[in-house]
Amino acid sequence: MKRKIVVGNWKMNGSLAFNEALLKALVEKIPKALSLDIIVCSPYPYLFQVQSFLKKSPIRWGAQNVAKFESGAFTGEVSVSMLKEFGSSYVIIGHSERSTAYCESDENIATKFMMVKKAAMTPILCVGETLIEREAGIMEKVISKQLDTIIKMYGEEIFDQTVIAYEPIWAIGSDMAASPEQAQAMHHFIREKLSLHTNVSKSLKIIYGGSVNPQNALQLFSMPDVDGGLLGRASLNASDFQSICHSAEI
Ligand code: PGA
C-alpha cells in the first residue's frame, strides 16, 4: 500500500495570531514519526511563519498557486524560486476556485505544473467536474481533457512523483462529499489513464478533495485508489486535521 498524503489548503484564511495557535497545536498533536506525508499550504505572506513553526517537525508546507514565469515584470506574481526560498516543497496548481475566478486556462495550469516540477518541488494538480457535467455523465471526459493538455505539452512522464487531487467542484465547500465509490471510480479512471508509463503509475498519488471531514475520511481513504486527501475547512481546525491524518495512517 502506498504511503498516504494529507494536504491542508488554508485558502485565504488565517492571521499571524490564528496561524500561530494552529501551527503550535499541529506540532503538538502530530507524532514525530509519521507513516504518512502531511502538508500545509498557506497564503504566500505566511510562508515564513509556517516555515519557522514547522521546520523541525515532520510536516512539510507549500503554496496554493505560483507564477508561470520565472521572474520579471509580472506585477503581483510569485515565482517558484521565491517559494523555494521559504522551504516550500509542494504547490497546489489549478484549484477550481482559481480557474473559475481568474479564468485560468488548462494551458496556463500545464505551464505552472511544469515550472513546479522543474524547480524540484511537487505539484498538486487539481482536477474536477461541475455538477452539471456529472449529471450529464461526462465527468471522465472533463477530467481527461484537463490531463490531456499537460500530456500534450510535456508528455505523460511529467506526472512521475506528482500528486493529482480529484476535487469534484460540487463537493468543495458544500458538505456534500463524493461517496467513497464515486471517488474510487474516478481515481481508478485517472490511474488507468496514466498507467502506460511505469514510473508514473508507481509514483503518482491521487488524493480526494471536497468536504472531507473526520466522519467521512476513513471510508474515503479505505478505497484502493484513494491515496489521501486535500482538505479546505478541516485544515483550519487542529483536532479535525489531526483526526483526518490519523485516518490516513497505514
Ligand atoms: P473543503 O475544500 O474541504 O472546504 O470542501 C476543499 C478544497 O477546496 O481543497
CSV table of C-alpha atoms and ligand atoms in Angstrom, one decimal:
chain,number,residue,atom,x,y,z
A,1,MET,CA,0.0,0.0,0.0
A,2,LYS,CA,1.2,3.5,-0.8
A,3,ARG,CA,2.2,6.0,1.9
A,4,LYS,CA,-0.8,8.3,2.1
A,5,ILE,CA,-0.7,12.1,1.9
A,6,VAL,CA,-2.9,14.7,3.5
A,7,VAL,CA,-2.7,18.3,2.4
A,8,GLY,CA,-4.3,21.2,4.1
A,9,ASN,CA,-5.3,24.1,1.9
A,10,TRP,CA,-5.9,27.1,4.1
A,11,LYS,CA,-7.2,29.2,1.1
A,12,MET,CA,-7.4,32.9,2.0
A,13,ASN,CA,-7.8,32.3,5.7
A,14,GLY,CA,-5.5,33.0,8.7
A,15,SER,CA,-3.7,35.8,10.5
A,16,LEU,CA,-0.4,35.8,12.4
A,17,ALA,CA,-2.2,35.1,15.7
A,18,PHE,CA,-4.6,32.4,14.3
A,19,ASN,CA,-1.8,30.6,12.4
A,20,GLU,CA,0.5,30.5,15.4
A,21,ALA,CA,-2.2,28.8,17.5
A,22,LEU,CA,-3.0,26.4,14.7
A,23,LEU,CA,0.6,25.5,13.9
A,24,LYS,CA,1.5,25.1,17.6
A,25,ALA,CA,-1.4,22.7,18.0
A,26,LEU,CA,-0.5,20.7,14.9
A,27,VAL,CA,3.1,20.3,16.0
A,28,GLU,CA,1.9,19.2,19.4
A,29,LYS,CA,-0.8,16.8,18.2
A,30,ILE,CA,1.0,15.2,15.2
A,31,PRO,CA,3.5,12.5,16.2
A,32,LYS,CA,7.2,12.9,15.3
A,33,ALA,CA,7.5,9.7,13.3
A,34,LEU,CA,4.8,9.6,10.6
A,35,SER,CA,3.5,6.9,8.4
A,36,LEU,CA,2.0,9.4,6.0
A,37,ASP,CA,3.0,12.7,4.4
A,38,ILE,CA,1.3,15.9,5.9
A,39,ILE,CA,1.5,19.2,4.0
A,40,VAL,CA,0.2,22.6,4.9
A,41,CYS,CA,-0.4,25.1,2.1
A,42,SER,CA,-0.8,28.6,3.4
A,43,PRO,CA,-1.3,32.1,1.8
A,44,TYR,CA,2.1,33.5,0.5
A,45,PRO,CA,2.7,36.1,3.2
A,46,TYR,CA,2.6,33.4,5.9
A,47,LEU,CA,5.1,31.0,4.4
A,48,PHE,CA,7.9,32.4,6.5
A,49,GLN,CA,5.9,31.9,9.7
A,50,VAL,CA,4.8,28.4,8.6
A,51,GLN,CA,8.4,27.5,7.9
A,52,SER,CA,9.5,28.8,11.3
A,53,PHE,CA,7.0,26.7,13.1
A,54,LEU,CA,7.2,23.5,11.0
A,55,LYS,CA,10.9,23.2,10.1
A,56,LYS,CA,11.7,20.9,13.0
A,57,SER,CA,8.5,18.9,12.6
A,58,PRO,CA,7.8,16.1,10.0
A,59,ILE,CA,5.1,18.3,8.5
A,60,ARG,CA,6.0,19.9,5.1
A,61,TRP,CA,4.5,23.1,3.6
A,62,GLY,CA,3.8,24.9,0.4
A,63,ALA,CA,1.8,27.4,-1.6
A,64,GLN,CA,-1.6,27.5,-3.3
A,65,ASN,CA,-0.5,28.9,-6.6
A,66,VAL,CA,2.6,30.1,-8.5
A,67,ALA,CA,3.5,32.3,-11.5
A,68,LYS,CA,4.0,30.6,-14.8
A,69,PHE,CA,7.1,32.8,-15.4
A,70,GLU,CA,10.5,32.6,-13.8
A,71,SER,CA,10.9,36.3,-12.9
A,72,GLY,CA,10.5,39.8,-14.3
A,73,ALA,CA,7.8,42.4,-14.9
A,74,PHE,CA,4.7,40.4,-13.7
A,75,THR,CA,3.1,42.6,-11.0
A,76,GLY,CA,1.5,40.7,-8.2
A,77,GLU,CA,3.0,37.3,-9.1
A,78,VAL,CA,5.2,35.0,-7.0
A,79,SER,CA,7.8,32.7,-8.6
A,80,VAL,CA,8.9,29.1,-7.9
A,81,SER,CA,12.3,30.3,-6.7
A,82,MET,CA,10.6,32.7,-4.2
A,83,LEU,CA,8.6,29.8,-2.8
A,84,LYS,CA,11.7,27.6,-2.6
A,85,GLU,CA,13.5,30.3,-0.5
A,86,PHE,CA,10.8,29.7,2.1
A,87,GLY,CA,11.4,26.0,2.1
A,88,SER,CA,8.2,25.1,0.2
A,89,SER,CA,8.1,21.7,-1.2
A,90,TYR,CA,4.6,21.5,-2.6
A,91,VAL,CA,2.4,23.8,-4.7
A,92,ILE,CA,-1.3,23.4,-5.4
A,93,ILE,CA,-2.0,24.1,-9.1
A,94,GLY,CA,-5.3,24.7,-10.9
A,95,HIS,CA,-7.6,24.8,-7.9
A,96,SER,CA,-11.1,25.3,-9.3
A,97,GLU,CA,-11.6,28.4,-7.1
A,98,ARG,CA,-8.7,30.0,-9.1
A,99,SER,CA,-9.6,28.7,-12.5
A,100,THR,CA,-13.2,30.0,-12.2
A,101,ALA,CA,-12.4,33.3,-10.5
A,102,TYR,CA,-9.4,34.2,-12.7
A,103,CYS,CA,-10.2,32.3,-15.9
A,104,GLU,CA,-7.1,30.1,-15.7
A,105,SER,CA,-6.8,28.1,-18.9
A,106,ASP,CA,-5.7,24.4,-19.0
A,107,GLU,CA,-2.5,25.6,-20.8
A,108,ASN,CA,-1.6,28.0,-18.0
A,109,ILE,CA,-2.2,25.3,-15.5
A,110,ALA,CA,0.0,23.0,-17.5
A,111,THR,CA,2.9,25.5,-17.7
A,112,LYS,CA,2.7,26.1,-13.9
A,113,PHE,CA,2.7,22.3,-13.3
A,114,MET,CA,5.9,22.1,-15.4
A,115,MET,CA,7.6,25.1,-13.6
A,116,VAL,CA,7.0,23.5,-10.2
A,117,LYS,CA,8.3,20.1,-11.4
A,118,LYS,CA,11.4,21.8,-12.9
A,119,ALA,CA,12.1,23.5,-9.6
A,120,ALA,CA,12.2,20.1,-7.9
A,121,MET,CA,9.0,20.8,-5.9
A,122,THR,CA,5.9,18.6,-6.0
A,123,PRO,CA,2.9,20.0,-7.9
A,124,ILE,CA,-0.6,19.0,-6.6
A,125,LEU,CA,-2.8,19.3,-9.7
A,126,CYS,CA,-6.5,19.8,-9.0
A,127,VAL,CA,-9.0,18.3,-11.5
A,128,GLY,CA,-12.7,18.0,-11.2
A,129,GLU,CA,-16.1,18.4,-12.9
A,130,THR,CA,-19.1,20.6,-12.2
A,131,LEU,CA,-22.5,19.1,-11.0
A,132,ILE,CA,-24.0,19.7,-14.5
A,133,GLU,CA,-21.1,17.8,-16.1
A,134,ARG,CA,-21.6,14.9,-13.6
A,135,GLU,CA,-25.3,14.8,-14.2
A,136,ALA,CA,-24.7,14.8,-17.9
A,137,GLY,CA,-22.4,11.8,-17.4
A,138,ILE,CA,-19.4,13.5,-19.0
A,139,MET,CA,-17.2,13.7,-15.9
A,140,GLU,CA,-14.5,11.3,-17.3
A,141,LYS,CA,-14.3,13.3,-20.5
A,142,VAL,CA,-13.9,16.6,-18.5
A,143,ILE,CA,-11.1,15.1,-16.3
A,144,SER,CA,-9.4,13.6,-19.4
A,145,LYS,CA,-9.3,17.0,-21.2
A,146,GLN,CA,-7.7,18.6,-18.1
A,147,LEU,CA,-5.0,15.9,-18.1
A,148,ASP,CA,-4.6,15.7,-21.8
A,149,THR,CA,-3.4,19.4,-22.0
A,150,ILE,CA,-0.5,18.6,-19.7
A,151,ILE,CA,0.3,15.3,-21.5
A,152,LYS,CA,0.2,17.0,-24.9
A,153,MET,CA,2.5,19.8,-23.8
A,154,TYR,CA,5.0,17.8,-21.7
A,155,GLY,CA,4.4,14.0,-22.1
A,156,GLU,CA,2.9,11.6,-19.6
A,157,GLU,CA,6.1,11.1,-17.7
A,158,ILE,CA,5.8,14.6,-16.2
A,159,PHE,CA,3.4,13.0,-13.8
A,160,ASP,CA,6.2,11.0,-12.2
A,161,GLN,CA,6.5,11.8,-8.5
A,162,THR,CA,3.5,14.2,-8.5
A,163,VAL,CA,0.1,14.5,-6.9
A,164,ILE,CA,-3.3,14.7,-8.6
A,165,ALA,CA,-6.2,15.9,-6.4
A,166,TYR,CA,-9.6,14.8,-7.7
A,167,GLU,CA,-11.9,17.6,-6.5
A,168,PRO,CA,-15.4,17.5,-7.8
A,169,ILE,CA,-16.4,21.1,-7.9
A,170,TRP,CA,-19.8,20.4,-6.4
A,171,ALA,CA,-18.2,18.8,-3.4
A,172,ILE,CA,-15.9,21.7,-2.5
A,173,GLY,CA,-17.2,23.8,0.5
A,174,SER,CA,-20.6,22.2,0.2
A,175,ASP,CA,-20.8,19.5,2.8
A,176,MET,CA,-21.7,17.1,0.0
A,177,ALA,CA,-18.6,15.0,-0.3
A,178,ALA,CA,-18.4,12.4,-3.1
A,179,SER,CA,-19.2,8.9,-1.9
A,180,PRO,CA,-16.3,6.6,-1.5
A,181,GLU,CA,-17.5,4.7,-4.6
A,182,GLN,CA,-17.7,7.9,-6.7
A,183,ALA,CA,-14.2,8.9,-5.6
A,184,GLN,CA,-12.8,5.4,-6.2
A,185,ALA,CA,-14.3,5.2,-9.7
A,186,MET,CA,-12.7,8.5,-10.8
A,187,HIS,CA,-9.4,7.8,-9.1
A,188,HIS,CA,-9.2,4.4,-10.9
A,189,PHE,CA,-10.1,6.1,-14.2
A,190,ILE,CA,-7.2,8.6,-13.7
A,191,ARG,CA,-4.7,5.9,-12.6
A,192,GLU,CA,-5.6,3.7,-15.6
A,193,LYS,CA,-5.3,6.7,-18.0
A,194,LEU,CA,-1.8,7.4,-16.7
A,195,SER,CA,-0.7,3.8,-16.3
A,196,LEU,CA,1.1,3.4,-19.7
A,197,HIS,CA,4.3,4.8,-18.1
A,198,THR,CA,5.6,2.5,-15.4
A,199,ASN,CA,7.3,5.2,-13.3
A,200,VAL,CA,4.2,7.3,-13.3
A,201,SER,CA,1.9,4.5,-12.2
A,202,LYS,CA,4.3,3.7,-9.3
A,203,SER,CA,4.9,7.1,-8.0
A,204,LEU,CA,1.8,9.2,-8.8
A,205,LYS,CA,-0.5,9.8,-5.8
A,206,ILE,CA,-4.2,10.5,-6.4
A,207,ILE,CA,-5.9,12.2,-3.5
A,208,TYR,CA,-9.5,13.2,-3.0
A,209,GLY,CA,-10.7,16.7,-2.0
A,210,GLY,CA,-14.2,18.2,-1.4
A,211,SER,CA,-15.8,18.3,2.1
A,212,VAL,CA,-13.5,15.7,3.7
A,213,ASN,CA,-14.2,15.7,7.4
A,214,PRO,CA,-13.4,13.5,10.4
A,215,GLN,CA,-16.6,11.5,9.9
A,216,ASN,CA,-16.1,10.5,6.2
A,217,ALA,CA,-12.2,10.4,5.9
A,218,LEU,CA,-11.7,6.8,6.9
A,219,GLN,CA,-14.2,5.4,4.4
A,220,LEU,CA,-12.8,7.6,1.6
A,221,PHE,CA,-9.2,6.7,2.4
A,222,SER,CA,-10.0,3.0,2.6
A,223,MET,CA,-10.7,2.9,-1.1
A,224,PRO,CA,-7.9,1.2,-3.0
A,225,ASP,CA,-7.1,4.1,-5.4
A,226,VAL,CA,-7.5,6.9,-2.9
A,227,ASP,CA,-4.0,7.9,-1.7
A,228,GLY,CA,-5.1,10.6,0.8
A,229,GLY,CA,-7.0,13.9,0.9
A,230,LEU,CA,-6.9,17.6,0.1
A,231,LEU,CA,-8.7,19.5,2.9
A,232,GLY,CA,-10.1,23.0,3.0
A,233,ARG,CA,-12.2,23.8,6.1
A,234,ALA,CA,-11.0,20.8,8.1
A,235,SER,CA,-7.4,22.0,7.8
A,236,LEU,CA,-8.2,25.1,9.8
A,237,ASN,CA,-9.1,23.1,12.9
A,238,ALA,CA,-6.2,21.3,14.5
A,239,SER,CA,-8.3,18.5,16.0
A,240,ASP,CA,-10.2,17.8,12.8
A,241,PHE,CA,-6.9,17.9,10.8
A,242,GLN,CA,-5.2,15.5,13.2
A,243,SER,CA,-8.2,13.2,13.2
A,244,ILE,CA,-8.2,13.0,9.4
A,245,CYS,CA,-4.5,12.5,9.3
A,246,HIS,CA,-5.0,9.6,11.7
A,247,SER,CA,-7.5,8.1,9.3
A,248,ALA,CA,-4.8,8.1,6.6
A,249,GLU,CA,-2.2,6.2,8.7
A,250,ILE,CA,-1.4,2.9,7.2
B,1,PGA,P1,-13.3,21.8,1.6
B,1,PGA,O1,-12.3,22.4,0.5
B,1,PGA,O2,-12.6,20.7,2.3
B,1,PGA,O3,-13.6,23.0,2.5
B,1,PGA,O4,-14.5,21.4,0.9
B,1,PGA,C1,-11.5,21.5,-0.3
B,1,PGA,C2,-10.7,22.3,-1.3
B,1,PGA,O5,-11.2,23.2,-1.9
B,1,PGA,O6,-9.5,22.0,-1.5
